[in-house]
PDB file of C-alpha atoms in Angstrom:
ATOM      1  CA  UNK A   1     140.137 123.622 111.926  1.00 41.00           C
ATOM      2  CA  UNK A   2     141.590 123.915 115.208  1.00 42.00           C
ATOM      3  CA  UNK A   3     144.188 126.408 115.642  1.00 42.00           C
ATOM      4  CA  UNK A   4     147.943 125.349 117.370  1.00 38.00           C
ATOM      5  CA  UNK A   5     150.099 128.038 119.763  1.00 42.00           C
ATOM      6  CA  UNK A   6     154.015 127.689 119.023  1.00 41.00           C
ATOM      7  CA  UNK A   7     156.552 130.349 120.923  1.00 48.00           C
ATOM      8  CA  UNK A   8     154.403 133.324 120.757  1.00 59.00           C
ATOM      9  CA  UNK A   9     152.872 132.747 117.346  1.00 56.00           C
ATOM     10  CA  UNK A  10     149.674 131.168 116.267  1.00 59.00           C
ATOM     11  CA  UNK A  11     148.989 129.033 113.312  1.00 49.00           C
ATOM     12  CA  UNK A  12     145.515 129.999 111.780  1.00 62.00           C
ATOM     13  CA  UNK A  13     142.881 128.445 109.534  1.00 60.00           C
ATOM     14  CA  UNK A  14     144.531 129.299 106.673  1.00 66.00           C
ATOM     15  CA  UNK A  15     148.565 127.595 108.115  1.00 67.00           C
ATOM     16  CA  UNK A  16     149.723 131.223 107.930  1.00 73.00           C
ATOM     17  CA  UNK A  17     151.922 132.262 110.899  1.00 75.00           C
ATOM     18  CA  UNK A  18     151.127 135.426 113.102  1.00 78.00           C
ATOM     19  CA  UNK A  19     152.974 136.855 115.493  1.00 89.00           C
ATOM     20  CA  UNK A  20     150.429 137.268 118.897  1.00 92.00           C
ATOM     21  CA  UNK A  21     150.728 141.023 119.738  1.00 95.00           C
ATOM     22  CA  UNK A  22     152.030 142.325 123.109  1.00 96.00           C
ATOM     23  CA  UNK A  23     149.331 142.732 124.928  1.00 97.00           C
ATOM     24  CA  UNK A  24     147.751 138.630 124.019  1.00 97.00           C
ATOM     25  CA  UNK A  25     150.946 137.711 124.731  1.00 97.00           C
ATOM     26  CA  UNK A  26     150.540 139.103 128.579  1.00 98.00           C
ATOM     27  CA  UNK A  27     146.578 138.419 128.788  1.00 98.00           C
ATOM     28  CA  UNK A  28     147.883 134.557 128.007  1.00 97.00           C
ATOM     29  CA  UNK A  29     151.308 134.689 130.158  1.00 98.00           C
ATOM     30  CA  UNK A  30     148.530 136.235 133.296  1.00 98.00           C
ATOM     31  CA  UNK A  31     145.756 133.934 132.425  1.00 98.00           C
ATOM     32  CA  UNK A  32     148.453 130.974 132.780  1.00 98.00           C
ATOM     33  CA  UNK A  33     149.791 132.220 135.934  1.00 98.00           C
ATOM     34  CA  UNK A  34     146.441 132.869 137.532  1.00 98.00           C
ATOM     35  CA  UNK A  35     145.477 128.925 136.827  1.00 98.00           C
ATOM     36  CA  UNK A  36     149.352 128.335 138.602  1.00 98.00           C
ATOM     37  CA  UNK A  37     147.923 130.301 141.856  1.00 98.00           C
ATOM     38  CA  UNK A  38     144.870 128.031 141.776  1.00 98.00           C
ATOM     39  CA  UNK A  39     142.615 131.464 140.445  1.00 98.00           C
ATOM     40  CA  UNK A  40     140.136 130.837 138.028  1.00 98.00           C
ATOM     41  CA  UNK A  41     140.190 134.131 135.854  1.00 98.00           C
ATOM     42  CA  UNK A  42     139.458 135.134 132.007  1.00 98.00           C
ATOM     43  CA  UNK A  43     142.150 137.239 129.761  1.00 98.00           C
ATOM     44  CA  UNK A  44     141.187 139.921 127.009  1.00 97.00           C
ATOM     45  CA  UNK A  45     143.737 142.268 125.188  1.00 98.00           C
ATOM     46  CA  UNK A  46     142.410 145.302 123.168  1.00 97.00           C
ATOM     47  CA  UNK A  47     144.936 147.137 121.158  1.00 96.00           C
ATOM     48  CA  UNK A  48     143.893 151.036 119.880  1.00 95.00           C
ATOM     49  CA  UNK A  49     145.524 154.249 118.939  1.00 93.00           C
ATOM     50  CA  UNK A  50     148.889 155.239 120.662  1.00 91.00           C
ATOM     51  CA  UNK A  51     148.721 151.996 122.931  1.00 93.00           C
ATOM     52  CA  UNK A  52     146.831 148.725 124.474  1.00 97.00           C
ATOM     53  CA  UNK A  53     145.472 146.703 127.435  1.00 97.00           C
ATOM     54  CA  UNK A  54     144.745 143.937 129.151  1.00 98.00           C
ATOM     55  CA  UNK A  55     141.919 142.590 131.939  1.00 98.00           C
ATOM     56  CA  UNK A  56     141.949 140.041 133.753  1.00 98.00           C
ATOM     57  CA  UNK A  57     138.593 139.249 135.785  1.00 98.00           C
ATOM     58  CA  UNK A  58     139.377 136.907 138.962  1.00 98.00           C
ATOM     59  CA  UNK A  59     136.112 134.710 139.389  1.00 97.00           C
ATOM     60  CA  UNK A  60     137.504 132.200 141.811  1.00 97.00           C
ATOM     61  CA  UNK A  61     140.186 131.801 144.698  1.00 97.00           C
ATOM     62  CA  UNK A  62     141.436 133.074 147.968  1.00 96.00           C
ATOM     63  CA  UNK A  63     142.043 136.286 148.812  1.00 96.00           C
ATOM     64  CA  UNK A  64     145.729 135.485 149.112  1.00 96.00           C
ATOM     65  CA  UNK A  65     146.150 133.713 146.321  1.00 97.00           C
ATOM     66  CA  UNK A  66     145.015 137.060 144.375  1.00 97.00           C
ATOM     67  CA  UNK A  67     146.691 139.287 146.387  1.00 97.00           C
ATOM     68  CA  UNK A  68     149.940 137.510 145.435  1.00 98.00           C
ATOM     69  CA  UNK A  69     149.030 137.196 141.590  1.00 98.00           C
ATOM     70  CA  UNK A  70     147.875 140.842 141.595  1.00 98.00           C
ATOM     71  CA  UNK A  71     151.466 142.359 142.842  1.00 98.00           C
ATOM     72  CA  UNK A  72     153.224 139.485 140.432  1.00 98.00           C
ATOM     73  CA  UNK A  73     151.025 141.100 137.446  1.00 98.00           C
ATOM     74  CA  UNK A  74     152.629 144.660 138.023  1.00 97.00           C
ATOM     75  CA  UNK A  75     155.433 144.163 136.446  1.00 97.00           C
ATOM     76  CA  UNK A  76     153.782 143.504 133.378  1.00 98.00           C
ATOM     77  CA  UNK A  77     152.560 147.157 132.929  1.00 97.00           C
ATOM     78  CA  UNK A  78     155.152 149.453 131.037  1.00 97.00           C
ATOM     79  CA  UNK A  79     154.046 152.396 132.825  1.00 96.00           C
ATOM     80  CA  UNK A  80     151.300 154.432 134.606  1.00 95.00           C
ATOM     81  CA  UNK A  81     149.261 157.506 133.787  1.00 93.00           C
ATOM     82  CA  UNK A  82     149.979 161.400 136.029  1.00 93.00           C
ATOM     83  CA  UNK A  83     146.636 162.791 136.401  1.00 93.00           C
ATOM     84  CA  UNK A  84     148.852 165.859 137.626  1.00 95.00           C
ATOM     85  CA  UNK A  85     150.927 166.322 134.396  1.00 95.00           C
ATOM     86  CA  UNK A  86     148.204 164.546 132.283  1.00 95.00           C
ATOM     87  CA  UNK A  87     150.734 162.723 130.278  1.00 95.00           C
ATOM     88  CA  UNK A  88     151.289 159.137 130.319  1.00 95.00           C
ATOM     89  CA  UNK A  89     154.554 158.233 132.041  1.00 95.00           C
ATOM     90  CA  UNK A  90     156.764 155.149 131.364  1.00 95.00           C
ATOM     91  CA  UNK A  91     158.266 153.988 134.795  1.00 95.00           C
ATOM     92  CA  UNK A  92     158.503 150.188 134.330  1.00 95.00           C
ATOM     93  CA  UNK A  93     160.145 149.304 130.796  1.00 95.00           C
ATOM     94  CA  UNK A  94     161.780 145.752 131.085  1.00 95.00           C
ATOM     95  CA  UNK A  95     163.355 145.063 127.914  1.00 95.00           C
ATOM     96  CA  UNK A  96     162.607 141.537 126.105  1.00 94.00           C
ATOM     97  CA  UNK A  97     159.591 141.228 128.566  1.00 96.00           C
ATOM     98  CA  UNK A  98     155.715 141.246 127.037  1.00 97.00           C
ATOM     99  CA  UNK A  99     154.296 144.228 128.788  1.00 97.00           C
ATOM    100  CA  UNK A 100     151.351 146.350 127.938  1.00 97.00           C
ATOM    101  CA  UNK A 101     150.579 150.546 128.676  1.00 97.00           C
ATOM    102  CA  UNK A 102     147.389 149.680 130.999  1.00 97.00           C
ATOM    103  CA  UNK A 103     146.142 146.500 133.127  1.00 98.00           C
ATOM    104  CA  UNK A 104     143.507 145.655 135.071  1.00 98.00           C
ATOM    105  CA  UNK A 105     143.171 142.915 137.095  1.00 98.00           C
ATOM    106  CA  UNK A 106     139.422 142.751 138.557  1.00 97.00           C
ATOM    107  CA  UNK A 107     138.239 140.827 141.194  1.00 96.00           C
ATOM    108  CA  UNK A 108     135.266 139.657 140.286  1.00 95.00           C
ATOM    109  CA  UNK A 109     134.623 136.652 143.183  1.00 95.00           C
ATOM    110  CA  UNK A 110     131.757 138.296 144.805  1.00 92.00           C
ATOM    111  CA  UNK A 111     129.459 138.663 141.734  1.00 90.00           C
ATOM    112  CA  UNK A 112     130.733 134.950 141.070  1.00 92.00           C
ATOM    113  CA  UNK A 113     129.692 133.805 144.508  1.00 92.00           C
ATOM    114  CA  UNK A 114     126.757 135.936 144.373  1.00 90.00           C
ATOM    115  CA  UNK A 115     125.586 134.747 140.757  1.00 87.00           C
ATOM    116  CA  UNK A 116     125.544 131.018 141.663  1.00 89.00           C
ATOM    117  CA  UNK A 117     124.095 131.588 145.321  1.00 86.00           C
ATOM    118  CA  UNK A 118     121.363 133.264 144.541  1.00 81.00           C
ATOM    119  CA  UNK A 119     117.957 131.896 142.921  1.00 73.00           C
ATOM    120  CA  UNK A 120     116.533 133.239 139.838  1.00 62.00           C
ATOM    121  CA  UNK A 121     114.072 135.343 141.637  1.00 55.00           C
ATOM    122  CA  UNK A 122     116.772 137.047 143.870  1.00 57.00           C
ATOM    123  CA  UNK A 123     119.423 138.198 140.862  1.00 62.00           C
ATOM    124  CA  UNK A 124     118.466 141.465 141.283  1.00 73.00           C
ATOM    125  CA  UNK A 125     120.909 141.581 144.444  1.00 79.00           C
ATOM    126  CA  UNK A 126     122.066 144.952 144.395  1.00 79.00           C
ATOM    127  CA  UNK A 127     118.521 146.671 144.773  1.00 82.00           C
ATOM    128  CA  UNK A 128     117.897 144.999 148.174  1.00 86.00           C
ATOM    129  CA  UNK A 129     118.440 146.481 151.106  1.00 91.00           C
ATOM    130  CA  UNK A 130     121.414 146.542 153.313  1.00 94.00           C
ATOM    131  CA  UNK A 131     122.475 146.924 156.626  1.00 96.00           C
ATOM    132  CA  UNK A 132     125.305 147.040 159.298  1.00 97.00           C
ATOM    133  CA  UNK A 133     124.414 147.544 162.776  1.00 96.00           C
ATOM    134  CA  UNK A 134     121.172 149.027 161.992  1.00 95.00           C
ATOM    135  CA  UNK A 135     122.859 152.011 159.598  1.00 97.00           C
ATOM    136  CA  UNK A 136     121.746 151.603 155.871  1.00 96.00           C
ATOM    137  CA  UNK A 137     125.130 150.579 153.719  1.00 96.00           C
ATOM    138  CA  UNK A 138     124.786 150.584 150.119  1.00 93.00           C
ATOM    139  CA  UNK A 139     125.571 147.218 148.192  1.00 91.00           C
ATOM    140  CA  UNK A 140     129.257 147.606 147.558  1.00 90.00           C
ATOM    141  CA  UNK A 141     129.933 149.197 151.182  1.00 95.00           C
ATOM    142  CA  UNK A 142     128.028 145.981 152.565  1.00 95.00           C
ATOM    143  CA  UNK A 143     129.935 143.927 150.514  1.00 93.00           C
ATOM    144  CA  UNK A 144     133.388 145.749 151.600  1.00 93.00           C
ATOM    145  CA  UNK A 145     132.879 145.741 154.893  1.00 96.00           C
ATOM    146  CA  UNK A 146     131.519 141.998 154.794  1.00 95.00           C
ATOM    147  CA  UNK A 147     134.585 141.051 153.292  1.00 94.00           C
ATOM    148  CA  UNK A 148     136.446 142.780 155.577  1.00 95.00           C
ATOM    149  CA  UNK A 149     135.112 141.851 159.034  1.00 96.00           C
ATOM    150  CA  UNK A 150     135.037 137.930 157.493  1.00 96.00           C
ATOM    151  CA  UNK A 151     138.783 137.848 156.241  1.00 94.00           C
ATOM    152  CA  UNK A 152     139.347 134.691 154.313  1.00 93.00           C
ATOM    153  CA  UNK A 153     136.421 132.855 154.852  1.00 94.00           C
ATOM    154  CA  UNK A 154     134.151 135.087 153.369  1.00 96.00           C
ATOM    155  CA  UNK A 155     133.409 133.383 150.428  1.00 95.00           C
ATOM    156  CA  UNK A 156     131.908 130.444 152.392  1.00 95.00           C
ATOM    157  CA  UNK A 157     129.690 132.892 154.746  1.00 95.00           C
ATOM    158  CA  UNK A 158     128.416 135.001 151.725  1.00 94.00           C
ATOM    159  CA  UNK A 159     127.069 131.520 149.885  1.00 92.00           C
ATOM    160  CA  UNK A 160     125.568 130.141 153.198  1.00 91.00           C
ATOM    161  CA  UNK A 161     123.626 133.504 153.508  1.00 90.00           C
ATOM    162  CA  UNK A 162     122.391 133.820 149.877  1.00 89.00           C
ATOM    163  CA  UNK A 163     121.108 130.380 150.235  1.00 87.00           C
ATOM    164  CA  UNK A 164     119.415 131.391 153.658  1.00 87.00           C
ATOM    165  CA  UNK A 165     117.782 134.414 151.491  1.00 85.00           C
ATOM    166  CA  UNK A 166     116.772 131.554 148.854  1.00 82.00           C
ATOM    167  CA  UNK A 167     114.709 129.986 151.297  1.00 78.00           C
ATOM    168  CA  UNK A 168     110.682 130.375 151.503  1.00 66.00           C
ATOM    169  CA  UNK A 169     109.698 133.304 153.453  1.00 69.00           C
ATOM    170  CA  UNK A 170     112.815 134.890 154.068  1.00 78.00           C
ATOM    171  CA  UNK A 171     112.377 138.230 154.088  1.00 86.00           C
ATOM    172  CA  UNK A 172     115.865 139.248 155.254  1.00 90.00           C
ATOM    173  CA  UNK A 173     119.006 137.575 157.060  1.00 91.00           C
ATOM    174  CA  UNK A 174     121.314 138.397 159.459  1.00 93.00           C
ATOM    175  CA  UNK A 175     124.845 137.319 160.330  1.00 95.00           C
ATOM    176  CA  UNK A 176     127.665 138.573 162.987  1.00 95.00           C
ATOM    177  CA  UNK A 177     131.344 139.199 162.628  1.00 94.00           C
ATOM    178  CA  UNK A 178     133.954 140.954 165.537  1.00 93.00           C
ATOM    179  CA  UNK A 179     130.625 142.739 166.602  1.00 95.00           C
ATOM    180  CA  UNK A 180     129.620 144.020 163.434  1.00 96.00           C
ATOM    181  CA  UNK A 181     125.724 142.621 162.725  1.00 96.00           C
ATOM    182  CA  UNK A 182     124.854 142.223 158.503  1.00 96.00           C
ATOM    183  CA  UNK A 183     121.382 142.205 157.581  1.00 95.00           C
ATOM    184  CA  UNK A 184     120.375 141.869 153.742  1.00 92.00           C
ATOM    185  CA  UNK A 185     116.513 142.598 153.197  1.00 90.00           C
ATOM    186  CA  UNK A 186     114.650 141.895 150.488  1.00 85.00           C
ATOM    187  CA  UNK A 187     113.233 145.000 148.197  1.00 79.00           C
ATOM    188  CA  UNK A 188     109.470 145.187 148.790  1.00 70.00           C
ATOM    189  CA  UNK A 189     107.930 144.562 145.619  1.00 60.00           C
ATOM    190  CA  UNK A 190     105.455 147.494 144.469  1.00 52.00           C
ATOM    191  CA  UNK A 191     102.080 147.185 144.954  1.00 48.00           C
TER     192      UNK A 191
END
């Protein structure tokens, strides 16, 4: 049997009523409101000892589409932790609001981009080789400065060189942004 959302309840198998805790009812309010911002993005809430959480994991959209729906998720976290005191501090109460004690919000468009770009033989992506202007970057630097010296068209440039790497032969590819030359090489397999 299907289960039916009213005002912050839900109506299980069984037609008893259950109030959704605090932290579902942010991961759904955020999972909602990422859809709004044209994001494509998952929701979980975990509730434990002494508090809860929520992540969201961006898969698709611009980068200032997420930018915007990151700062609009802030105010959905009660508070933040003080390495310094070691204490957990609440700083952002808003009464009659959902909120939750931590929350994530991951942006997870490159390994999106990267999963469906990249053939079966290549999805071991992060052990090839990479470079900018000659100096050896590891995967995530690449990727950061990639980002970075593309702005918002990234995305686009990232999937056209994957599917350069797809094709027979290719060894390695290279690509130029603001002076900055990217070269991706593929892992020499051992003998």
């Amino acid at each position: 049997m299907k289960k039916t959302r009213t005002d912050k309840k839900t109506t299980n198998k069984g037609g008893k009523m259950r109030k959704l805790t605090e932290a579902a009812q942010v991961a759904k309010i955020l999972k909602k409101k990422a859809k709004e911002m044209g994001l494509v993005a998952t929701a979980k809430s975990s509730n434990f000892s002494m508090g809860n959480s929520v992540t969201i994991k961006v898969t698709e959209g611009t980068d200032a589409n997420f930018k915007k729906f990151k700062e609009y998720s802030d105010q959905y976290q009660y508070g933040h932790f003080d390495g310094m005191t070691d204490m957990y501090e609440i700083s952002n109460r808003i009464e009659g609001m959902a909120q939750t004690k931590y929350l994530f919000v991951d942006d997870r468009r490159m390994d999106k981009v990267i999963e469906d770009n990249l053939d079966q033989t290549q999805k071991r992506f992060y052990e090839h080789e990479f470079k900018v202007n000659g100096d050896v970057y590891t995967s995530w630097q690449w990727l950061n400065k990639f980002k970075e010296e593309f702005g918002e068209d990234w995305q686009n440039v990232l999937k056209t060189i994957l599917q350069d790497f797809n094709a027979a032969g290719a060894n390695s590819v290279t690509t130029q942004a603001n002076g900055w030359t990217f070269q991706m090489i593929k892992k020499k397999e051992a003998a």
